[in-house]
Every structure is written in structure tokens, then in C-alpha cells.
Amino acid sequence: MDPFDAGAGGILRQPKAVWATAGASVVAFMGIGLVDPILPSIAKGLDASAGQVSLLFTSYFLITALAMLVTGFVSSRIGGRKTLLLGLAFVVVFAGLAGTSDTVGQLVGYRAGWGLGNALFVSTALAVIVGAAAGGSAAAILLYESALGLGMACGPLLGALLGDASWRYPFFGTAFLMAIGFLCITVFLKEQPRPARKTSLLDPIRALGHGGLASAAVSAFFYNYTFFTVLAFTPFVLNMTPYKSGAVFFAWGVLLAVFSVLVAPRMQRRFGSLKVLGGSLVLLAADVLVLGYGNHTAAIACTILSGAFIGVNNTVYTELALGVSDAPRPVASAGYNFVRWFAAAAAPYFAPKIEEWTDVHIPFVVAAVTALLGAVVVVVRRRALTHDAEELEPKHASEDSVTVFAN
């Protein structure tokens, strides 16, 4: 069946509960890149350095990483609907409080609370969408991935449009939109069946004892350092107005979405997952080097182009995390995300520090090296990253892919 078919079970013919959850997912993913175009404005408004403002990403993703041990524990006990509503409530409260911040320390703290809410919501949203969808999982998963791509693309755009008036407005805007999502899910979504087995806090850590999953997580850790160097540090290098920076990262997000959903699966079918991943990581390394050493125009072009490589990498890493071990997929995914999100927390902190210690080029050199290290892990551990020592064949995502998010 064509998932785009408007007939019963197609992506365009889903229950209101699915659309309510997908719509809230768009806003949740928007929150990741929302602050990108307004980072310089926040620094100016709160009299903070680039390193201090970059902690907005560090606190957000540090809490997100730790929350990976909690989300399955919570949702398996209180159910998907209540977990979604709890996550949305956290986001509404802490995004709203972020807009009232008088110091960068307050803003960083509120952003951490926001990260906890976002982790609870997006780690549960896919399972809820699949459970409520009509016509099987294919159309539902495509809808979720489309929401992810749309959110990643529109987050910087919303941040630019609202942030041009005041850096506070994007935070208030997110709180307002998430409050609407809270009401929609309250009205339209019924409680979903709870899993037969409750997840413990240590299950994701135990899952990392599998060599293939551990290898995927370590490679993704290095890759995510590169990814979030581009996302969190590049706005200071480009030094553009919120509108112009928002336009750059909107184009970046569009490429990320297109290559993640449409291009990567075709490349996997033709060349195999590990070859695509290794090649894409090498190209990403070259791209960030040019970004760091090129002129302003080259930096803009390479920032946008990096979205294509990031989109491909995200898709392949997701499949590896979900398919390489025998652990239940939500558990394996939680362990994988627990490792990789620490790099998303580290890059925004270390990139400005490295610039202070050296110069503006070296953070991108480090990011290129980490991308190459990710590729080295793929090559060295390729047997552990396959089933029966054979090249992984791309496959459709499953409804169990609960906690792989923000691809």
C-alpha cells in the first residue's frame, strides 16, 4: 500500500488523535533548533558570552540523555497518554519560564527542565501515533518522520520570526503552541495499552552490553559531537541577523528532512547501510572543514549542505540502533540515545572553549576529526554492526522504535 494514498489507512486519512500527537510532535522538534538564530541576541540581551549561551544546548541535551533511562520506566507504568501530557506540561511551564529569565543561569536551568519534558514527550510520541493510527504502521511512521523533519526545519524559522522582535518571544511562542497540543491530546487521544512488561531503569544500560549496539552508540556519539558543533556553534561564526540565520537553518532543516526520509533509504538499497554511513561521515567531515576555513559565503553554503549528510546519517544510525541487537527495540534505542546525547551536550560547551583557547577554525577541525572517528568505528566494528557478518539491508522502521528521536 502506498502510505501517501488518501484511502483508508493512508497518511492523509488518520484519526484526530494521530494528527493531534503529530502536530504536537512538530512543535516538540521545533524546540531543538528554536534558539539557533537568536543565540547572538540572547547573548547580547543577557550580557553573556557565546560559551555561556551555548549552555542552553548543553543543559537541554544532558537532561535528555539522562532522561533516556527514565522515559521507558515512566511510560510502562503510567501509560503513553499520561506520559505525553506530563512531557507537554513540563515544556509549557519551562519554556514559558525561560522567556522570563533575567540571567543566563536562569535560562540554562529552565532549558534543562524543558529538555526533560521534551524527552518524555518525543520518546513516547511514535509509539502512541502507531498505536492510534489506521491501516498499519507504515503510514504512521512516515507521518512521525515528516513531523520530525518539519519541526527541525521550522524551529529556526519560528525562532527568527519571533526573535527579531525580542529573544524572549520564541520561548513564549513555544509554550503557547505546546499548550494547544496539550489540549488537543487531552481531548482527542484515548489511553493506549500499556506494555506487558515494565521497563526498569537499568534495562537500557544492560542492552549496551551487546557489542553491535555499543559500537553503534559510540560511533553515533562521535557523529553527534560534529552535528551539534554545527547546530550550536555555527550561529556565532555566521554572525547574522535572526532573519538571515533563521533562513540558513531553515534550508538546513529542509535538506535534513528530505535526505532523511526520501534519499537515505534509496541510497541504502543501492549501496548498503554501512557504506552509506561511512561515506556520509567522511563527506560531513570535509564539509565542516570547509565551513571552518572558508569565507562567509562558503560557511553559509556548507552549513546548509551539512543538513543533507546529517539527514542520511540519522536514518542509518536509527536503523542500526533498532536492528543490530536482540534487546527489545525501545530498550535498545534508549541505551543508544543515552550514549549519543551526551555528545550533543558536550559539543556546545567545548566548541566555544576551544575557540577561546585557540582560534575560530579549530572547533571545526575537532568536529571533522570526530566525524572521521565515527566512520572509523563503523569500519573497524563492521562485523558487530551486521547480522551474521553480512551487510545490513535497509528495512522499514517498526512501531517499537519508541525512543529514537530528533534524528
Coordinates of C-alpha atoms in Angstrom, one line a residue:
M1 CA 0.0 0.0 0.0
D2 CA 1.2 3.5 -0.8
P3 CA 1.4 5.3 2.5
F4 CA 0.6 8.6 0.7
D5 CA -2.7 7.1 -0.6
A6 CA -5.6 9.2 0.6
G7 CA -7.7 6.0 1.1
A8 CA -8.3 4.3 4.4
G9 CA -5.1 3.9 6.3
G10 CA -3.1 6.3 4.1
I11 CA -1.1 9.1 5.7
L12 CA -3.9 11.6 4.9
R13 CA -6.7 9.6 6.5
Q14 CA -5.7 9.2 10.1
P15 CA -7.8 9.7 13.3
K16 CA -7.8 13.0 15.1
A17 CA -5.7 11.5 17.9
V18 CA -2.9 10.8 15.4
W19 CA -3.0 14.3 14.0
A20 CA -3.1 15.9 17.4
T21 CA 0.0 13.9 18.5
A22 CA 1.8 14.5 15.2
G23 CA 1.1 18.3 15.5
A24 CA 2.5 18.4 19.0
S25 CA 5.5 16.4 17.7
V26 CA 6.2 19.1 15.2
V27 CA 6.3 21.8 17.9
A28 CA 8.4 19.5 20.2
F29 CA 11.1 19.0 17.4
M30 CA 10.9 22.7 16.7
G31 CA 12.2 23.3 20.2
I32 CA 15.6 21.8 19.4
G33 CA 16.6 24.4 16.8
L34 CA 14.4 27.2 18.0
V35 CA 17.3 29.1 19.7
D36 CA 19.7 28.8 16.9
P37 CA 19.0 32.1 15.1
I38 CA 18.6 34.0 18.4
L39 CA 21.8 32.8 20.2
P40 CA 23.6 36.1 19.5
S41 CA 20.6 38.1 20.5
I42 CA 20.3 36.1 23.8
A43 CA 24.0 36.7 24.5
K44 CA 23.5 40.5 23.9
G45 CA 20.3 40.7 25.9
L46 CA 21.6 38.9 28.9
D47 CA 25.2 40.2 28.6
A48 CA 26.5 36.7 28.3
S49 CA 29.4 35.1 26.3
A50 CA 29.0 32.7 23.5
G51 CA 30.1 29.9 25.8
Q52 CA 27.5 30.7 28.4
V53 CA 24.7 30.9 25.9
S54 CA 25.7 27.6 24.3
L55 CA 25.0 26.0 27.6
L56 CA 21.3 26.2 26.5
F57 CA 22.1 23.2 24.4
T58 CA 24.3 21.5 27.0
S59 CA 21.7 21.6 29.8
Y60 CA 18.9 20.6 27.4
F61 CA 20.7 17.5 26.0
L62 CA 22.4 16.5 29.2
I63 CA 19.0 16.1 30.8
T64 CA 17.7 14.5 27.6
A65 CA 20.5 11.9 27.8
L66 CA 19.8 11.1 31.4
A67 CA 16.0 11.0 30.7
M68 CA 16.5 8.1 28.3
L69 CA 16.9 5.9 31.4
V70 CA 13.6 7.2 32.8
T71 CA 11.1 7.6 29.9
G72 CA 10.5 3.8 29.4
F73 CA 10.3 3.3 33.1
V74 CA 7.6 6.0 33.3
S75 CA 5.6 5.2 30.2
S76 CA 5.4 1.5 31.0
R77 CA 3.9 2.4 34.3
I78 CA 1.5 5.3 33.7
G79 CA 0.8 4.7 30.0
G80 CA 1.6 6.6 26.8
R81 CA -1.1 9.3 27.0
K82 CA -0.2 10.4 30.6
T83 CA 3.5 10.4 29.7
L84 CA 2.8 12.6 26.7
L85 CA 0.7 15.0 28.8
L86 CA 3.4 15.1 31.5
G87 CA 6.1 15.9 29.0
L88 CA 3.9 18.6 27.4
A89 CA 3.2 20.1 30.8
F90 CA 6.9 20.3 31.6
V91 CA 7.6 22.0 28.2
V92 CA 4.8 24.6 28.7
V93 CA 6.0 25.5 32.1
F94 CA 9.7 25.7 31.5
A95 CA 9.5 27.2 28.0
G96 CA 7.3 29.9 29.5
L97 CA 9.7 30.5 32.4
A98 CA 12.6 30.6 30.0
G99 CA 11.1 33.7 28.4
T100 CA 11.1 35.5 31.8
S101 CA 14.8 34.8 32.5
D102 CA 16.9 37.7 33.8
T103 CA 20.2 35.9 33.8
V104 CA 21.7 33.3 31.5
G105 CA 21.9 30.9 34.5
Q106 CA 18.2 31.0 34.9
L107 CA 17.7 30.4 31.2
V108 CA 20.0 27.5 31.2
G109 CA 18.2 26.0 34.2
Y110 CA 14.8 26.4 32.6
R111 CA 16.1 24.9 29.4
A112 CA 17.1 21.8 31.3
G113 CA 13.5 21.4 32.6
W114 CA 12.3 21.9 29.0
G115 CA 14.7 19.1 27.9
L116 CA 13.1 16.7 30.4
G117 CA 9.7 17.4 29.2
N118 CA 10.7 17.1 25.6
A119 CA 12.4 13.7 26.3
L120 CA 9.2 12.4 27.9
F121 CA 7.1 13.6 25.0
V122 CA 9.0 12.7 21.9
S123 CA 10.3 9.3 23.2
T124 CA 6.6 8.3 23.6
A125 CA 5.0 10.0 20.6
L126 CA 5.9 7.5 17.9
A127 CA 4.5 4.5 19.9
V128 CA 1.3 6.5 20.5
I129 CA 1.0 7.5 16.9
V130 CA 1.4 3.9 15.7
G131 CA -1.0 2.6 18.3
A132 CA -3.7 5.1 17.3
A133 CA -3.1 5.0 13.6
A134 CA -5.4 3.5 11.0
G135 CA -4.0 1.0 8.4
G136 CA -0.8 -0.3 10.0
S137 CA 2.4 1.3 11.0
A138 CA 4.0 2.4 7.6
A139 CA 1.9 5.5 7.1
A140 CA 2.0 6.3 10.8
I141 CA 5.8 6.2 11.0
L142 CA 6.1 8.2 7.8
L143 CA 3.8 10.8 9.4
Y144 CA 6.0 10.9 12.5
E145 CA 9.2 11.2 10.5
S146 CA 7.6 14.0 8.5
A147 CA 6.7 15.8 11.7
L148 CA 10.3 15.4 12.8
G149 CA 11.7 16.9 9.6
L150 CA 9.1 19.7 9.6
G151 CA 9.9 20.6 13.2
M152 CA 13.6 20.6 12.7
A153 CA 13.2 22.8 9.6
C154 CA 10.6 25.2 11.1
G155 CA 12.2 25.6 14.5
P156 CA 14.9 28.1 13.4
L157 CA 12.4 29.9 11.2
L158 CA 10.0 30.4 14.1
G159 CA 12.9 31.5 16.3
A160 CA 13.9 34.1 13.7
L161 CA 10.4 35.5 13.1
L162 CA 9.6 35.9 16.8
G163 CA 13.2 36.6 17.9
D164 CA 13.6 39.5 15.6
A165 CA 11.3 41.5 18.0
S166 CA 12.7 40.0 21.2
W167 CA 14.7 36.9 22.1
R168 CA 12.0 36.1 24.7
Y169 CA 9.2 35.7 22.3
P170 CA 10.2 32.3 20.8
F171 CA 10.1 30.8 24.3
F172 CA 6.6 32.2 24.9
G173 CA 5.5 31.1 21.5
T174 CA 6.6 27.5 22.1
A175 CA 4.8 27.5 25.4
F176 CA 1.6 28.7 23.8
L177 CA 1.8 26.1 20.9
M178 CA 2.6 23.3 23.3
A179 CA -0.4 24.3 25.5
I180 CA -2.6 23.9 22.4
G181 CA -1.0 20.5 21.8
F182 CA -1.8 19.6 25.5
L183 CA -5.4 20.5 25.0
C184 CA -5.7 18.6 21.7
I185 CA -4.2 15.4 23.1
T186 CA -6.4 15.7 26.2
V187 CA -9.5 15.9 24.0
F188 CA -8.7 13.5 21.1
L189 CA -6.3 10.8 22.4
K190 CA -7.5 7.9 24.4
E191 CA -5.2 5.9 26.7
Q192 CA -3.1 3.4 24.9
P193 CA -2.5 -0.2 26.1
R194 CA 0.5 -0.5 28.4
P195 CA 3.4 -2.9 27.6
A196 CA 3.1 -6.4 29.1
R197 CA 6.5 -5.9 30.8
K198 CA 7.5 -2.9 32.8
T199 CA 10.9 -1.4 31.9
S200 CA 13.5 -1.0 34.6
L201 CA 15.9 2.0 34.9
L202 CA 18.9 -0.3 34.2
D203 CA 17.5 -2.1 31.1
P204 CA 19.0 0.4 28.6
I205 CA 22.4 0.1 30.3
R206 CA 22.3 -3.7 30.2
A207 CA 21.4 -3.5 26.5
L208 CA 24.7 -1.7 25.8
G209 CA 26.4 -5.0 26.7
H210 CA 25.7 -6.1 23.1
G211 CA 28.8 -5.3 21.0
G212 CA 26.9 -4.2 18.0
L213 CA 24.7 -1.8 19.9
A214 CA 27.6 -0.4 21.8
S215 CA 29.5 0.1 18.6
A216 CA 26.6 2.0 17.0
A217 CA 26.3 4.1 20.2
V218 CA 30.0 5.0 20.3
S219 CA 30.0 5.9 16.6
A220 CA 26.9 8.0 17.0
F221 CA 28.5 9.7 20.0
F222 CA 31.4 11.0 17.8
Y223 CA 28.9 11.9 15.0
N224 CA 26.7 13.8 17.3
Y225 CA 29.6 15.9 18.5
T226 CA 30.0 17.1 14.9
F227 CA 26.3 17.5 14.4
F228 CA 25.9 19.8 17.4
T229 CA 29.0 21.8 16.7
V230 CA 27.3 22.8 13.5
L231 CA 24.0 23.4 15.2
A232 CA 25.1 25.3 18.3
F233 CA 28.4 27.0 17.4
T234 CA 27.9 28.0 13.7
P235 CA 25.4 30.8 14.5
F236 CA 28.1 32.7 16.3
V237 CA 30.5 32.2 13.4
L238 CA 27.9 33.3 10.8
N239 CA 27.1 36.4 12.9
M240 CA 23.9 37.2 11.0
T241 CA 20.6 38.8 11.9
P242 CA 17.9 36.5 13.3
Y243 CA 16.0 36.5 10.0
K244 CA 19.1 35.6 7.9
S245 CA 20.3 33.0 10.4
G246 CA 16.8 31.5 10.5
A247 CA 16.7 31.3 6.7
V248 CA 20.0 29.5 6.7
F249 CA 18.9 26.9 9.3
F250 CA 15.5 26.5 7.7
A251 CA 17.2 25.5 4.4
W252 CA 19.5 23.2 6.5
G253 CA 16.4 21.6 8.1
V254 CA 14.7 21.1 4.7
L255 CA 17.7 19.2 3.4
L256 CA 17.9 17.2 6.7
A257 CA 14.2 16.2 6.3
V258 CA 14.4 15.4 2.6
F259 CA 17.6 13.3 2.8
S260 CA 16.5 11.5 6.0
V261 CA 13.0 10.5 4.7
L262 CA 13.5 10.2 0.9
V263 CA 17.1 10.0 -0.1
A264 CA 18.8 7.8 2.6
P265 CA 16.5 4.8 2.1
R266 CA 17.2 4.8 -1.7
M267 CA 21.0 5.0 -1.1
Q268 CA 20.8 2.2 1.4
R269 CA 19.0 -0.1 -1.0
R270 CA 21.7 0.6 -3.6
F271 CA 24.9 0.6 -1.6
G272 CA 24.2 -0.9 1.8
S273 CA 23.8 0.8 5.1
L274 CA 27.4 0.7 6.4
K275 CA 28.9 2.0 3.1
V276 CA 26.4 4.9 3.0
L277 CA 27.1 5.8 6.7
G278 CA 30.8 5.7 6.3
G279 CA 30.8 7.7 3.2
S280 CA 28.4 10.3 4.6
L281 CA 30.5 10.7 7.7
V282 CA 33.6 11.4 5.6
L283 CA 31.8 13.9 3.5
L284 CA 30.4 15.6 6.6
A285 CA 34.0 15.9 7.9
A286 CA 35.1 17.6 4.7
D287 CA 32.1 19.8 4.8
V288 CA 32.7 21.2 8.3
L289 CA 36.4 21.8 7.5
V290 CA 35.4 24.0 4.6
L291 CA 32.8 25.6 6.9
G292 CA 35.5 26.5 9.3
Y293 CA 38.2 27.7 6.9
G294 CA 36.1 29.1 4.0
N295 CA 34.8 32.7 3.6
H296 CA 31.4 33.8 4.8
T297 CA 29.6 32.6 1.7
A298 CA 31.3 29.2 1.9
A299 CA 30.3 28.9 5.5
I300 CA 26.7 29.6 4.7
A301 CA 26.7 27.0 1.9
C302 CA 28.4 24.4 4.0
T303 CA 26.1 24.9 6.9
I304 CA 23.1 24.3 4.6
L305 CA 24.8 21.3 2.9
S306 CA 25.6 19.7 6.2
G307 CA 21.8 19.1 6.6
A308 CA 22.0 16.5 3.8
F309 CA 24.7 14.5 5.4
I310 CA 23.1 14.8 8.8
G311 CA 19.8 13.5 7.4
V312 CA 21.4 10.5 5.9
N313 CA 23.4 9.7 9.0
N314 CA 20.4 10.0 11.2
T315 CA 18.4 7.5 9.2
V316 CA 21.1 4.9 9.1
Y317 CA 22.1 5.2 12.8
T318 CA 18.4 4.8 13.7
E319 CA 18.2 1.5 11.8
L320 CA 21.4 0.3 13.3
A321 CA 20.3 1.1 16.8
L322 CA 16.9 -0.6 16.3
G323 CA 18.1 -3.7 14.5
V324 CA 21.6 -4.7 15.5
S325 CA 20.9 -6.3 18.9
D326 CA 18.4 -8.8 20.3
A327 CA 17.2 -6.4 23.0
P328 CA 13.6 -5.1 22.8
R329 CA 13.8 -2.1 20.4
P330 CA 12.6 0.6 22.8
V331 CA 15.2 -0.6 25.4
A332 CA 18.0 -0.8 22.8
S333 CA 17.1 2.6 21.5
A334 CA 17.1 4.1 25.0
G335 CA 20.6 2.8 25.7
Y336 CA 21.8 4.1 22.3
N337 CA 20.3 7.5 22.9
F338 CA 21.7 7.6 26.4
V339 CA 25.2 7.5 25.0
R340 CA 24.8 9.7 21.9
W341 CA 23.0 12.6 23.6
F342 CA 26.0 13.2 25.9
A343 CA 27.9 14.3 22.8
A344 CA 25.1 16.8 22.0
A345 CA 25.6 18.2 25.5
A346 CA 29.4 18.3 25.2
A347 CA 29.8 20.0 21.8
P348 CA 28.0 23.3 22.6
Y349 CA 30.1 23.6 25.7
F350 CA 33.5 22.7 24.3
A351 CA 33.3 24.4 20.9
P352 CA 33.4 28.0 22.3
K353 CA 36.0 26.9 24.9
I354 CA 38.2 25.5 22.1
E355 CA 37.8 28.8 20.2
E356 CA 38.9 30.7 23.3
W357 CA 42.0 28.5 23.7
T358 CA 42.9 28.6 20.0
D359 CA 41.0 30.3 17.3
V360 CA 37.7 30.1 15.5
H361 CA 38.8 27.5 13.0
I362 CA 39.9 24.7 15.4
P363 CA 36.4 23.8 16.7
F364 CA 35.6 22.8 13.2
V365 CA 38.8 20.8 12.9
V366 CA 37.8 18.9 16.1
A367 CA 34.3 18.4 14.6
A368 CA 35.8 17.0 11.4
V369 CA 38.0 14.6 13.4
T370 CA 35.0 13.3 15.5
A371 CA 33.1 12.7 12.3
L372 CA 36.0 10.7 11.0
L373 CA 36.3 8.8 14.3
G374 CA 32.6 7.8 13.8
A375 CA 33.5 6.5 10.4
V376 CA 36.5 4.6 11.8
V377 CA 34.3 2.9 14.4
V378 CA 31.9 1.8 11.6
V379 CA 34.8 0.3 9.6
V380 CA 36.6 -1.4 12.5
R381 CA 33.4 -2.7 14.0
R382 CA 31.5 -3.5 10.8
R383 CA 31.1 -7.2 11.7
A384 CA 29.5 -6.3 15.0
L385 CA 27.2 -3.9 13.2
T386 CA 25.7 -6.5 10.9
H387 CA 23.6 -9.6 11.3
D388 CA 25.6 -12.9 10.6
A389 CA 28.5 -10.8 9.4
E390 CA 26.5 -9.7 6.4
E391 CA 25.8 -6.1 5.3
L392 CA 22.7 -4.8 6.9
E393 CA 19.9 -4.4 4.4
P394 CA 17.7 -1.4 5.0
K395 CA 14.3 -2.1 6.4
H396 CA 11.2 -0.2 7.4
A397 CA 11.1 1.2 10.9
S398 CA 8.9 -0.6 13.4
E399 CA 6.4 0.5 15.8
D400 CA 8.8 -0.4 18.6
S401 CA 11.1 2.5 17.6
V402 CA 9.9 4.4 20.5
T403 CA 12.8 6.4 21.8
V404 CA 14.9 7.2 18.7
F405 CA 14.0 10.9 18.2
A406 CA 15.4 14.2 16.9
N407 CA 17.1 12.2 14.1

